[in-house]
Amino acid sequence: MDLHLKDKVVVVTGAAGVKGSIGETIVQALAEEGAIPVIVCRNDRGFGYQKELQDKGIDALFVKTDLTKPEQIEAAAKAIGDKYGRIDALINNVGVNDGAGLEASVEDFTNSLQLNLVSFFAMTKYCLPLIKKSKGTILNIGSKVALTGQGKTSGYAASKGGILGLTREWAVDLINEGIRVNAIIIAESWTPAYDAWIKSLKNGEEKLQSIIDKIPLENRMTTPQEIADTCLFAISDRSSHTTGQFITVDGGYVHLDRSLLPSKDIF
Ligand SMILES: NC(=O)c1ccc[n+]([C@@H]2O[C@H](COP(=O)([O-])OP(=O)(O)OC[C@H]3O[C@@H](n4cnc5c(N)ncnc54)[C@H](O)[C@@H]3O)[C@@H](O)[C@H]2O)c1
C-alpha cells in the first residue's frame, strides 16, 4: 500500500535518541517512504542523523531544541516554517519515564510535566498555523502507564494521562479544520532506553522474562519498527477517517483477558 507520504513534512520530537529508539526509528521509516523528516530534539546526535539522511539525497532537518523551554519550541516552529512553509504531520514523541513519584519534590513533579506534557501543548500550539496550511495531522505518543499505573512515577503517569485527554480535546478543537488527532499507546517496546532500565534493576533479566511471558501475542516485546509502521499509517491519508483515537500497539498486553488465553501456564 502506498501511504502517500512522499514529500510530506513530518516533525518528530525527541527523535535524536540512540539508534533503535522510537523517534529515531520513526524518522528512518519516514525517510524510506520518501517523506521529509524534521527532528526536534536537544541531543546533538540529531546533526549526525540529518547529515546521514542528506548524504543519501533525502531532504531532512534537525532543529536542536530543549523541549522544556517554550521559547525554544516557538523558535523551532519558526525555523520549520521558514524552511518548508507547512507541516503535514506532527508526531509528539518526546517522553522520559523519570521516576518523579510520591516521594519526589513538587518541583521534580512539575519538571516532569514540563517535558512530558507541556512540550506536547507548546509544540502543537506553535506548529498549528503550519499544520492548518496543509490540513495536516497530529499524533501523540502515549503509554500504558496512563491506563494501568506503574508506581513511583507520578509525573510521567500524569503526563501520559494528560496526553490522552489532549488527544480527544484537540480532535474536537480541530474537527472543523479537517485536522485529525490520534494517540499511539505503547506498552513494552524494546528500545535502548528500555534496555538501560532493565540493566538498572537488581533482578533485571528475571523481571524482563516475567513481562515477556505476559505479552499475549507471541510472548515477545513490541519492536520499535512495529510502532513506527503504525505511526506512519496513522498519519497517512490511508487513515483518513480516524480521529480522537487511542491506538494500542502492544500484542494485547493491556486489554486482553489473560485468563482466557490457552497458550501458557503462566496465564
Ligand atoms: N519503550 C517503551 O516500551 C515505551 C513504552 C511506553 C511509552 N513509550 C514512549 O515512547 C516515546 C519514546 O520512547 P523511547 O524509549 O524511544 O525514549 P528515548 O529515551 O530513547 O528517547 C527520548 C528522546 O527524548 C529526548 N529528550 C529528552 N529530554 C529532552 C529535552 N529536554 N528536550 C528535547 N529532547 C529531549 C532525548 O534526547 C531522546 O531523543 C516516549 O514518549 C515514551 O514515553 C515508550
PDB file of C-alpha atoms and ligand atoms in Angstrom:
ATOM      1  CA  MET A   1       0.000   0.000   0.000  1.00  0.00           C
ATOM      2  CA  ASP A   2       1.372   3.406  -0.935  1.00  0.00           C
ATOM      3  CA  LEU A   3       0.943   5.606   2.154  1.00  0.00           C
ATOM      4  CA  HIS A   4       1.203   8.778   0.035  1.00  0.00           C
ATOM      5  CA  LEU A   5       3.835  10.198   2.402  1.00  0.00           C
ATOM      6  CA  LYS A   6       6.251  11.251  -0.318  1.00  0.00           C
ATOM      7  CA  ASP A   7       7.471  14.832   0.239  1.00  0.00           C
ATOM      8  CA  LYS A   8       5.303  15.230   3.346  1.00  0.00           C
ATOM      9  CA  VAL A   9       6.944  17.327   6.046  1.00  0.00           C
ATOM     10  CA  VAL A  10       6.744  15.270   9.237  1.00  0.00           C
ATOM     11  CA  VAL A  11       8.024  16.713  12.512  1.00  0.00           C
ATOM     12  CA  VAL A  12       9.059  14.217  15.201  1.00  0.00           C
ATOM     13  CA  THR A  13      10.015  15.393  18.689  1.00  0.00           C
ATOM     14  CA  GLY A  14      12.627  13.557  20.770  1.00  0.00           C
ATOM     15  CA  ALA A  15      13.853  11.852  17.610  1.00  0.00           C
ATOM     16  CA  ALA A  16      17.599  12.142  18.137  1.00  0.00           C
ATOM     17  CA  GLY A  17      17.722   9.288  20.608  1.00  0.00           C
ATOM     18  CA  VAL A  18      20.101   6.370  20.277  1.00  0.00           C
ATOM     19  CA  LYS A  19      19.602   4.241  17.135  1.00  0.00           C
ATOM     20  CA  GLY A  20      16.650   1.968  17.723  1.00  0.00           C
ATOM     21  CA  SER A  21      14.724   4.417  19.898  1.00  0.00           C
ATOM     22  CA  ILE A  22      11.115   5.054  18.894  1.00  0.00           C
ATOM     23  CA  GLY A  23      11.645   8.544  17.450  1.00  0.00           C
ATOM     24  CA  GLU A  24      14.776   7.590  15.516  1.00  0.00           C
ATOM     25  CA  THR A  25      13.009   4.510  14.101  1.00  0.00           C
ATOM     26  CA  ILE A  26      10.053   6.659  13.007  1.00  0.00           C
ATOM     27  CA  VAL A  27      12.452   9.044  11.250  1.00  0.00           C
ATOM     28  CA  GLN A  28      14.108   6.167   9.349  1.00  0.00           C
ATOM     29  CA  ALA A  29      10.701   4.775   8.363  1.00  0.00           C
ATOM     30  CA  LEU A  30       9.611   8.206   7.131  1.00  0.00           C
ATOM     31  CA  ALA A  31      12.768   8.541   5.040  1.00  0.00           C
ATOM     32  CA  GLU A  32      12.089   5.128   3.478  1.00  0.00           C
ATOM     33  CA  GLU A  33       8.622   6.347   2.457  1.00  0.00           C
ATOM     34  CA  GLY A  34      10.079   9.463   0.796  1.00  0.00           C
ATOM     35  CA  ALA A  35       8.809  11.861   3.466  1.00  0.00           C
ATOM     36  CA  ILE A  36      10.837  14.811   4.777  1.00  0.00           C
ATOM     37  CA  PRO A  37      11.680  14.090   8.430  1.00  0.00           C
ATOM     38  CA  VAL A  38      12.184  17.045  10.770  1.00  0.00           C
ATOM     39  CA  ILE A  39      13.894  16.075  14.021  1.00  0.00           C
ATOM     40  CA  VAL A  40      13.214  18.310  17.017  1.00  0.00           C
ATOM     41  CA  CYS A  41      15.362  17.206  19.952  1.00  0.00           C
ATOM     42  CA  ARG A  42      18.028  18.510  22.282  1.00  0.00           C
ATOM     43  CA  ASN A  43      20.627  15.832  21.553  1.00  0.00           C
ATOM     44  CA  ASP A  44      23.433  16.751  19.128  1.00  0.00           C
ATOM     45  CA  ARG A  45      23.090  13.278  17.647  1.00  0.00           C
ATOM     46  CA  GLY A  46      20.432  14.976  15.504  1.00  0.00           C
ATOM     47  CA  PHE A  47      23.133  16.739  13.443  1.00  0.00           C
ATOM     48  CA  GLY A  48      24.570  13.329  12.553  1.00  0.00           C
ATOM     49  CA  TYR A  49      21.141  11.932  11.630  1.00  0.00           C
ATOM     50  CA  GLN A  50      20.434  14.962   9.444  1.00  0.00           C
ATOM     51  CA  LYS A  51      23.752  14.509   7.645  1.00  0.00           C
ATOM     52  CA  GLU A  52      23.275  10.756   7.203  1.00  0.00           C
ATOM     53  CA  LEU A  53      19.911  11.359   5.529  1.00  0.00           C
ATOM     54  CA  GLN A  54      21.129  14.261   3.420  1.00  0.00           C
ATOM     55  CA  ASP A  55      24.130  12.199   2.247  1.00  0.00           C
ATOM     56  CA  LYS A  56      21.594   9.711   0.886  1.00  0.00           C
ATOM     57  CA  GLY A  57      19.886  12.531  -1.027  1.00  0.00           C
ATOM     58  CA  ILE A  58      16.985  12.743   1.444  1.00  0.00           C
ATOM     59  CA  ASP A  59      15.700  16.144   2.489  1.00  0.00           C
ATOM     60  CA  ALA A  60      15.796  16.297   6.297  1.00  0.00           C
ATOM     61  CA  LEU A  61      16.167  18.901   9.016  1.00  0.00           C
ATOM     62  CA  PHE A  62      17.397  18.836  12.600  1.00  0.00           C
ATOM     63  CA  VAL A  63      16.302  21.687  14.856  1.00  0.00           C
ATOM     64  CA  LYS A  64      18.198  21.497  18.128  1.00  0.00           C
ATOM     65  CA  THR A  65      15.617  22.268  20.816  1.00  0.00           C
ATOM     66  CA  ASP A  66      15.288  21.844  24.555  1.00  0.00           C
ATOM     67  CA  LEU A  67      11.652  20.793  24.723  1.00  0.00           C
ATOM     68  CA  THR A  68      11.313  22.004  28.314  1.00  0.00           C
ATOM     69  CA  LYS A  69      11.719  25.576  27.027  1.00  0.00           C
ATOM     70  CA  PRO A  70       8.604  27.013  25.341  1.00  0.00           C
ATOM     71  CA  GLU A  71      10.622  29.846  23.756  1.00  0.00           C
ATOM     72  CA  GLN A  72      12.902  27.286  22.067  1.00  0.00           C
ATOM     73  CA  ILE A  73       9.830  25.397  20.850  1.00  0.00           C
ATOM     74  CA  GLU A  74       8.421  28.602  19.367  1.00  0.00           C
ATOM     75  CA  ALA A  75      11.762  29.212  17.631  1.00  0.00           C
ATOM     76  CA  ALA A  76      11.792  25.622  16.304  1.00  0.00           C
ATOM     77  CA  ALA A  77       8.332  26.069  14.772  1.00  0.00           C
ATOM     78  CA  LYS A  78       9.529  29.278  13.139  1.00  0.00           C
ATOM     79  CA  ALA A  79      12.629  27.566  11.708  1.00  0.00           C
ATOM     80  CA  ILE A  80      10.451  24.793  10.233  1.00  0.00           C
ATOM     81  CA  GLY A  81       8.050  27.384   8.802  1.00  0.00           C
ATOM     82  CA  ASP A  82      10.923  29.373   7.279  1.00  0.00           C
ATOM     83  CA  LYS A  83      12.288  26.269   5.543  1.00  0.00           C
ATOM     84  CA  TYR A  84       9.144  24.408   4.457  1.00  0.00           C
ATOM     85  CA  GLY A  85       6.186  26.778   4.964  1.00  0.00           C
ATOM     86  CA  ARG A  86       3.958  23.978   6.229  1.00  0.00           C
ATOM     87  CA  ILE A  87       3.794  20.862   8.411  1.00  0.00           C
ATOM     88  CA  ASP A  88       1.937  17.793   7.131  1.00  0.00           C
ATOM     89  CA  ALA A  89       2.212  15.834  10.363  1.00  0.00           C
ATOM     90  CA  LEU A  90       3.425  16.468  13.898  1.00  0.00           C
ATOM     91  CA  ILE A  91       4.414  13.445  15.967  1.00  0.00           C
ATOM     92  CA  ASN A  92       4.820  14.406  19.634  1.00  0.00           C
ATOM     93  CA  ASN A  93       7.125  11.596  20.717  1.00  0.00           C
ATOM     94  CA  VAL A  94       9.385  13.024  23.426  1.00  0.00           C
ATOM     95  CA  GLY A  95       8.983  11.287  26.748  1.00  0.00           C
ATOM     96  CA  VAL A  96      11.149  10.219  29.663  1.00  0.00           C
ATOM     97  CA  ASN A  97       9.901   7.908  32.418  1.00  0.00           C
ATOM     98  CA  ASP A  98      11.774   9.911  35.016  1.00  0.00           C
ATOM     99  CA  GLY A  99      10.508   8.336  38.230  1.00  0.00           C
ATOM    100  CA  ALA A 100       9.145  11.502  39.842  1.00  0.00           C
ATOM    101  CA  GLY A 101       6.942   9.600  42.292  1.00  0.00           C
ATOM    102  CA  LEU A 102       5.122  10.469  45.505  1.00  0.00           C
ATOM    103  CA  GLU A 103       8.442  10.792  47.307  1.00  0.00           C
ATOM    104  CA  ALA A 104       9.733  13.360  44.804  1.00  0.00           C
ATOM    105  CA  SER A 105       9.600  17.105  45.362  1.00  0.00           C
ATOM    106  CA  VAL A 106       6.796  19.173  43.877  1.00  0.00           C
ATOM    107  CA  GLU A 107       9.458  20.780  41.715  1.00  0.00           C
ATOM    108  CA  ASP A 108      10.551  17.410  40.290  1.00  0.00           C
ATOM    109  CA  PHE A 109       6.903  16.543  39.573  1.00  0.00           C
ATOM    110  CA  THR A 110       6.406  19.878  37.819  1.00  0.00           C
ATOM    111  CA  ASN A 111       9.604  19.407  35.814  1.00  0.00           C
ATOM    112  CA  SER A 112       8.351  16.033  34.661  1.00  0.00           C
ATOM    113  CA  LEU A 113       5.102  17.595  33.440  1.00  0.00           C
ATOM    114  CA  GLN A 114       7.100  20.321  31.689  1.00  0.00           C
ATOM    115  CA  LEU A 115       8.937  17.823  29.492  1.00  0.00           C
ATOM    116  CA  ASN A 116       6.391  15.045  29.172  1.00  0.00           C
ATOM    117  CA  LEU A 117       3.178  17.067  28.806  1.00  0.00           C
ATOM    118  CA  VAL A 118       3.714  20.814  28.451  1.00  0.00           C
ATOM    119  CA  SER A 119       6.063  20.225  25.481  1.00  0.00           C
ATOM    120  CA  PHE A 120       3.173  18.481  23.664  1.00  0.00           C
ATOM    121  CA  PHE A 121       0.963  21.523  24.198  1.00  0.00           C
ATOM    122  CA  ALA A 122       3.664  24.017  23.206  1.00  0.00           C
ATOM    123  CA  MET A 123       4.740  22.076  20.091  1.00  0.00           C
ATOM    124  CA  THR A 124       1.146  21.709  18.968  1.00  0.00           C
ATOM    125  CA  LYS A 125       0.288  25.344  19.706  1.00  0.00           C
ATOM    126  CA  TYR A 126       3.277  26.810  17.863  1.00  0.00           C
ATOM    127  CA  CYS A 127       3.122  24.358  14.932  1.00  0.00           C
ATOM    128  CA  LEU A 128      -0.643  24.658  14.471  1.00  0.00           C
ATOM    129  CA  PRO A 129      -0.621  27.526  11.927  1.00  0.00           C
ATOM    130  CA  LEU A 130       1.736  25.440   9.765  1.00  0.00           C
ATOM    131  CA  ILE A 131      -0.376  22.294  10.262  1.00  0.00           C
ATOM    132  CA  LYS A 132      -3.509  24.210   9.240  1.00  0.00           C
ATOM    133  CA  LYS A 133      -1.832  25.265   5.997  1.00  0.00           C
ATOM    134  CA  SER A 134      -1.706  21.682   4.798  1.00  0.00           C
ATOM    135  CA  LYS A 135      -4.681  20.268   6.720  1.00  0.00           C
ATOM    136  CA  GLY A 136      -2.108  18.106   8.458  1.00  0.00           C
ATOM    137  CA  THR A 137      -2.457  15.687  11.322  1.00  0.00           C
ATOM    138  CA  ILE A 138      -1.201  15.280  14.894  1.00  0.00           C
ATOM    139  CA  LEU A 139      -0.112  12.048  16.560  1.00  0.00           C
ATOM    140  CA  ASN A 140       0.739  11.839  20.267  1.00  0.00           C
ATOM    141  CA  ILE A 141       2.842   9.041  21.706  1.00  0.00           C
ATOM    142  CA  GLY A 142       1.241   7.730  24.882  1.00  0.00           C
ATOM    143  CA  SER A 143       1.948   4.925  27.310  1.00  0.00           C
ATOM    144  CA  LYS A 144       0.071   2.141  29.022  1.00  0.00           C
ATOM    145  CA  VAL A 145       1.147   3.772  32.288  1.00  0.00           C
ATOM    146  CA  ALA A 146      -1.765   6.203  31.804  1.00  0.00           C
ATOM    147  CA  LEU A 147      -4.194   3.259  31.919  1.00  0.00           C
ATOM    148  CA  THR A 148      -2.555   0.767  34.266  1.00  0.00           C
ATOM    149  CA  GLY A 149      -0.270   2.847  36.501  1.00  0.00           C
ATOM    150  CA  GLN A 150       3.290   1.772  37.136  1.00  0.00           C
ATOM    151  CA  GLY A 151       4.135   3.027  40.615  1.00  0.00           C
ATOM    152  CA  LYS A 152       6.794   5.559  41.636  1.00  0.00           C
ATOM    153  CA  THR A 153       6.333   7.689  38.522  1.00  0.00           C
ATOM    154  CA  SER A 154       3.570  10.243  39.193  1.00  0.00           C
ATOM    155  CA  GLY A 155       4.914  12.881  36.797  1.00  0.00           C
ATOM    156  CA  TYR A 156       5.158  10.540  33.828  1.00  0.00           C
ATOM    157  CA  ALA A 157       1.806   8.876  34.601  1.00  0.00           C
ATOM    158  CA  ALA A 158       0.048  12.245  34.919  1.00  0.00           C
ATOM    159  CA  SER A 159       1.645  13.410  31.672  1.00  0.00           C
ATOM    160  CA  LYS A 160       0.674  10.315  29.723  1.00  0.00           C
ATOM    161  CA  GLY A 161      -2.868  10.589  31.116  1.00  0.00           C
ATOM    162  CA  GLY A 162      -2.935  14.241  30.108  1.00  0.00           C
ATOM    163  CA  ILE A 163      -1.793  13.319  26.611  1.00  0.00           C
ATOM    164  CA  LEU A 164      -4.801  11.047  26.149  1.00  0.00           C
ATOM    165  CA  GLY A 165      -7.086  13.845  27.364  1.00  0.00           C
ATOM    166  CA  LEU A 166      -5.479  16.325  24.989  1.00  0.00           C
ATOM    167  CA  THR A 167      -5.784  13.902  22.076  1.00  0.00           C
ATOM    168  CA  ARG A 168      -9.588  13.858  22.432  1.00  0.00           C
ATOM    169  CA  GLU A 169      -9.702  17.588  23.261  1.00  0.00           C
ATOM    170  CA  TRP A 170      -7.697  18.591  20.172  1.00  0.00           C
ATOM    171  CA  ALA A 171      -9.596  16.171  17.942  1.00  0.00           C
ATOM    172  CA  VAL A 172     -12.717  18.162  18.904  1.00  0.00           C
ATOM    173  CA  ASP A 173     -10.968  21.547  18.648  1.00  0.00           C
ATOM    174  CA  LEU A 174      -9.682  20.836  15.165  1.00  0.00           C
ATOM    175  CA  ILE A 175     -12.527  18.810  13.664  1.00  0.00           C
ATOM    176  CA  ASN A 176     -13.788  21.702  11.552  1.00  0.00           C
ATOM    177  CA  GLU A 177     -10.300  22.219  10.150  1.00  0.00           C
ATOM    178  CA  GLY A 178     -10.180  18.587   8.975  1.00  0.00           C
ATOM    179  CA  ILE A 179      -7.164  18.001  11.213  1.00  0.00           C
ATOM    180  CA  ARG A 180      -7.074  14.501  12.712  1.00  0.00           C
ATOM    181  CA  VAL A 181      -5.550  13.938  16.156  1.00  0.00           C
ATOM    182  CA  ASN A 182      -4.763  10.461  17.473  1.00  0.00           C
ATOM    183  CA  ALA A 183      -2.568   8.757  20.051  1.00  0.00           C
ATOM    184  CA  ILE A 184      -0.458   5.634  19.905  1.00  0.00           C
ATOM    185  CA  ILE A 185      -0.269   3.725  23.177  1.00  0.00           C
ATOM    186  CA  ILE A 186       2.907   1.736  23.727  1.00  0.00           C
ATOM    187  CA  ALA A 187       3.332  -0.842  26.479  1.00  0.00           C
ATOM    188  CA  GLU A 188       6.580  -2.821  26.254  1.00  0.00           C
ATOM    189  CA  SER A 189       8.829  -1.968  23.314  1.00  0.00           C
ATOM    190  CA  TRP A 190      12.461  -2.989  23.191  1.00  0.00           C
ATOM    191  CA  THR A 191      14.316   0.327  22.868  1.00  0.00           C
ATOM    192  CA  PRO A 192      17.766   1.364  24.144  1.00  0.00           C
ATOM    193  CA  ALA A 193      16.019   3.260  26.991  1.00  0.00           C
ATOM    194  CA  TYR A 194      14.124   0.098  27.938  1.00  0.00           C
ATOM    195  CA  ASP A 195      17.342  -1.919  27.811  1.00  0.00           C
ATOM    196  CA  ALA A 196      19.000   0.631  30.124  1.00  0.00           C
ATOM    197  CA  TRP A 197      16.047   0.390  32.541  1.00  0.00           C
ATOM    198  CA  ILE A 198      16.277  -3.420  32.664  1.00  0.00           C
ATOM    199  CA  LYS A 199      20.044  -3.224  33.244  1.00  0.00           C
ATOM    200  CA  SER A 200      19.473  -0.780  36.114  1.00  0.00           C
ATOM    201  CA  LEU A 201      17.401  -3.374  38.035  1.00  0.00           C
ATOM    202  CA  LYS A 202      18.876  -5.859  40.501  1.00  0.00           C
ATOM    203  CA  ASN A 203      16.840  -8.715  39.019  1.00  0.00           C
ATOM    204  CA  GLY A 204      16.555  -7.243  35.503  1.00  0.00           C
ATOM    205  CA  GLU A 205      16.632 -10.467  33.478  1.00  0.00           C
ATOM    206  CA  GLU A 206      14.005 -12.077  35.706  1.00  0.00           C
ATOM    207  CA  LYS A 207      11.782  -9.009  35.509  1.00  0.00           C
ATOM    208  CA  LEU A 208      12.140  -8.905  31.713  1.00  0.00           C
ATOM    209  CA  GLN A 209      11.194 -12.567  31.368  1.00  0.00           C
ATOM    210  CA  SER A 210       8.148 -12.129  33.597  1.00  0.00           C
ATOM    211  CA  ILE A 211       6.955  -9.237  31.403  1.00  0.00           C
ATOM    212  CA  ILE A 212       7.605 -11.066  28.129  1.00  0.00           C
ATOM    213  CA  ASP A 213       5.745 -14.146  29.384  1.00  0.00           C
ATOM    214  CA  LYS A 214       2.647 -11.997  29.900  1.00  0.00           C
ATOM    215  CA  ILE A 215       2.565 -10.432  26.425  1.00  0.00           C
ATOM    216  CA  PRO A 216      -0.241 -12.465  24.827  1.00  0.00           C
ATOM    217  CA  LEU A 217       0.691 -12.187  21.144  1.00  0.00           C
ATOM    218  CA  GLU A 218       3.773 -14.323  20.535  1.00  0.00           C
ATOM    219  CA  ASN A 219       5.185 -13.708  24.044  1.00  0.00           C
ATOM    220  CA  ARG A 220       7.530 -11.001  22.836  1.00  0.00           C
ATOM    221  CA  MET A 221       8.176  -7.285  23.123  1.00  0.00           C
ATOM    222  CA  THR A 222       6.794  -4.918  20.501  1.00  0.00           C
ATOM    223  CA  THR A 223       9.542  -3.807  18.130  1.00  0.00           C
ATOM    224  CA  PRO A 224      10.139  -0.076  17.557  1.00  0.00           C
ATOM    225  CA  GLN A 225       9.609  -0.843  13.849  1.00  0.00           C
ATOM    226  CA  GLU A 226       6.075  -2.077  14.609  1.00  0.00           C
ATOM    227  CA  ILE A 227       5.394   1.170  16.482  1.00  0.00           C
ATOM    228  CA  ALA A 228       6.846   3.233  13.623  1.00  0.00           C
ATOM    229  CA  ASP A 229       4.816   1.364  10.986  1.00  0.00           C
ATOM    230  CA  THR A 230       1.574   2.022  12.891  1.00  0.00           C
ATOM    231  CA  CYS A 231       2.537   5.690  13.345  1.00  0.00           C
ATOM    232  CA  LEU A 232       3.097   6.076   9.606  1.00  0.00           C
ATOM    233  CA  PHE A 233      -0.262   4.516   8.808  1.00  0.00           C
ATOM    234  CA  ALA A 234      -1.992   6.732  11.396  1.00  0.00           C
ATOM    235  CA  ILE A 235      -0.565   9.957   9.936  1.00  0.00           C
ATOM    236  CA  SER A 236      -1.170   8.898   6.348  1.00  0.00           C
ATOM    237  CA  ASP A 237      -4.302   9.662   4.362  1.00  0.00           C
ATOM    238  CA  ARG A 238      -4.904   5.876   4.352  1.00  0.00           C
ATOM    239  CA  SER A 239      -6.152   6.560   7.869  1.00  0.00           C
ATOM    240  CA  SER A 240      -8.282   9.490   6.751  1.00  0.00           C
ATOM    241  CA  HIS A 241     -11.424   8.824   8.811  1.00  0.00           C
ATOM    242  CA  THR A 242      -9.745   8.090  12.158  1.00  0.00           C
ATOM    243  CA  THR A 243      -9.582  10.857  14.740  1.00  0.00           C
ATOM    244  CA  GLY A 244      -9.604  11.138  18.531  1.00  0.00           C
ATOM    245  CA  GLN A 245      -8.491   7.507  18.836  1.00  0.00           C
ATOM    246  CA  PHE A 246      -6.058   5.701  21.110  1.00  0.00           C
ATOM    247  CA  ILE A 247      -4.334   3.040  19.035  1.00  0.00           C
ATOM    248  CA  THR A 248      -2.667   0.459  21.256  1.00  0.00           C
ATOM    249  CA  VAL A 249       0.299  -1.392  19.755  1.00  0.00           C
ATOM    250  CA  ASP A 250       1.220  -3.919  22.424  1.00  0.00           C
ATOM    251  CA  GLY A 251       0.482  -7.517  21.392  1.00  0.00           C
ATOM    252  CA  GLY A 252      -2.677  -7.454  23.531  1.00  0.00           C
ATOM    253  CA  TYR A 253      -0.765  -6.733  26.760  1.00  0.00           C
ATOM    254  CA  VAL A 254      -3.133  -4.157  28.245  1.00  0.00           C
ATOM    255  CA  HIS A 255      -6.571  -5.226  27.076  1.00  0.00           C
ATOM    256  CA  LEU A 256      -6.780  -8.984  26.570  1.00  0.00           C
ATOM    257  CA  ASP A 257      -8.157 -11.160  29.352  1.00  0.00           C
ATOM    258  CA  ARG A 258      -5.185 -13.428  30.028  1.00  0.00           C
ATOM    259  CA  SER A 259      -7.278 -15.926  31.936  1.00  0.00           C
ATOM    260  CA  LEU A 260      -8.986 -16.787  28.634  1.00  0.00           C
ATOM    261  CA  LEU A 261      -5.762 -17.338  26.742  1.00  0.00           C
ATOM    262  CA  PRO A 262      -4.860 -21.002  26.386  1.00  0.00           C
ATOM    263  CA  SER A 263      -1.206 -20.941  25.389  1.00  0.00           C
ATOM    264  CA  LYS A 264       0.882 -20.527  28.557  1.00  0.00           C
ATOM    265  CA  ASP A 265       0.672 -21.979  32.032  1.00  0.00           C
ATOM    266  CA  ILE A 266       1.678 -18.613  33.414  1.00  0.00           C
ATOM    267  CA  PHE A 267      -1.698 -17.122  32.454  1.00  0.00           C
TER     268      PHE A 267
HETATM  269  N1  LIG B   1       9.898   1.905  25.023  1.00  0.00           N
HETATM  270  C1  LIG B   1       8.752   1.640  25.589  1.00  0.00           C
HETATM  271  O1  LIG B   1       8.453   0.495  25.965  1.00  0.00           O
HETATM  272  C2  LIG B   1       7.734   2.730  25.768  1.00  0.00           C
HETATM  273  C3  LIG B   1       6.568   2.437  26.477  1.00  0.00           C
HETATM  274  C4  LIG B   1       5.600   3.420  26.614  1.00  0.00           C
HETATM  275  C5  LIG B   1       5.787   4.663  26.045  1.00  0.00           C
HETATM  276  N2  LIG B   1       6.938   4.937  25.381  1.00  0.00           N
HETATM  277  C6  LIG B   1       7.087   6.302  24.846  1.00  0.00           C
HETATM  278  O2  LIG B   1       7.742   6.303  23.592  1.00  0.00           O
HETATM  279  C7  LIG B   1       8.431   7.539  23.424  1.00  0.00           C
HETATM  280  C8  LIG B   1       9.875   7.291  23.003  1.00  0.00           C
HETATM  281  O3  LIG B   1      10.477   6.421  23.914  1.00  0.00           O
HETATM  282  P1  LIG B   1      11.971   5.886  23.749  1.00  0.00           P
HETATM  283  O4  LIG B   1      12.055   4.643  24.549  1.00  0.00           O
HETATM  284  O5  LIG B   1      12.365   5.846  22.309  1.00  0.00           O
HETATM  285  O6  LIG B   1      12.748   7.046  24.534  1.00  0.00           O
HETATM  286  P2  LIG B   1      14.242   7.613  24.438  1.00  0.00           P
HETATM  287  O7  LIG B   1      14.654   7.877  25.856  1.00  0.00           O
HETATM  288  O8  LIG B   1      15.121   6.756  23.609  1.00  0.00           O
HETATM  289  O9  LIG B   1      14.035   8.955  23.691  1.00  0.00           O
HETATM  290  C9  LIG B   1      13.746  10.139  24.349  1.00  0.00           C
HETATM  291  C10 LIG B   1      14.219  11.267  23.458  1.00  0.00           C
HETATM  292  O10 LIG B   1      13.856  12.478  24.105  1.00  0.00           O
HETATM  293  C11 LIG B   1      14.946  13.374  24.021  1.00  0.00           C
HETATM  294  N3  LIG B   1      14.863  14.343  25.113  1.00  0.00           N
HETATM  295  C12 LIG B   1      14.925  14.104  26.443  1.00  0.00           C
HETATM  296  N4  LIG B   1      14.819  15.268  27.115  1.00  0.00           N
HETATM  297  C13 LIG B   1      14.681  16.251  26.183  1.00  0.00           C
HETATM  298  C14 LIG B   1      14.543  17.656  26.249  1.00  0.00           C
HETATM  299  N5  LIG B   1      14.515  18.315  27.399  1.00  0.00           N
HETATM  300  N6  LIG B   1      14.428  18.340  25.096  1.00  0.00           N
HETATM  301  C15 LIG B   1      14.475  17.695  23.911  1.00  0.00           C
HETATM  302  N7  LIG B   1      14.593  16.363  23.771  1.00  0.00           N
HETATM  303  C16 LIG B   1      14.706  15.663  24.915  1.00  0.00           C
HETATM  304  C17 LIG B   1      16.182  12.510  24.091  1.00  0.00           C
HETATM  305  O11 LIG B   1      17.285  13.185  23.540  1.00  0.00           O
HETATM  306  C18 LIG B   1      15.738  11.327  23.248  1.00  0.00           C
HETATM  307  O12 LIG B   1      15.977  11.578  21.881  1.00  0.00           O
HETATM  308  C19 LIG B   1       8.282   8.299  24.757  1.00  0.00           C
HETATM  309  O13 LIG B   1       7.202   9.201  24.681  1.00  0.00           O
HETATM  310  C20 LIG B   1       7.933   7.188  25.726  1.00  0.00           C
HETATM  311  O14 LIG B   1       7.193   7.666  26.830  1.00  0.00           O
HETATM  312  C21 LIG B   1       7.914   4.003  25.231  1.00  0.00           C
END
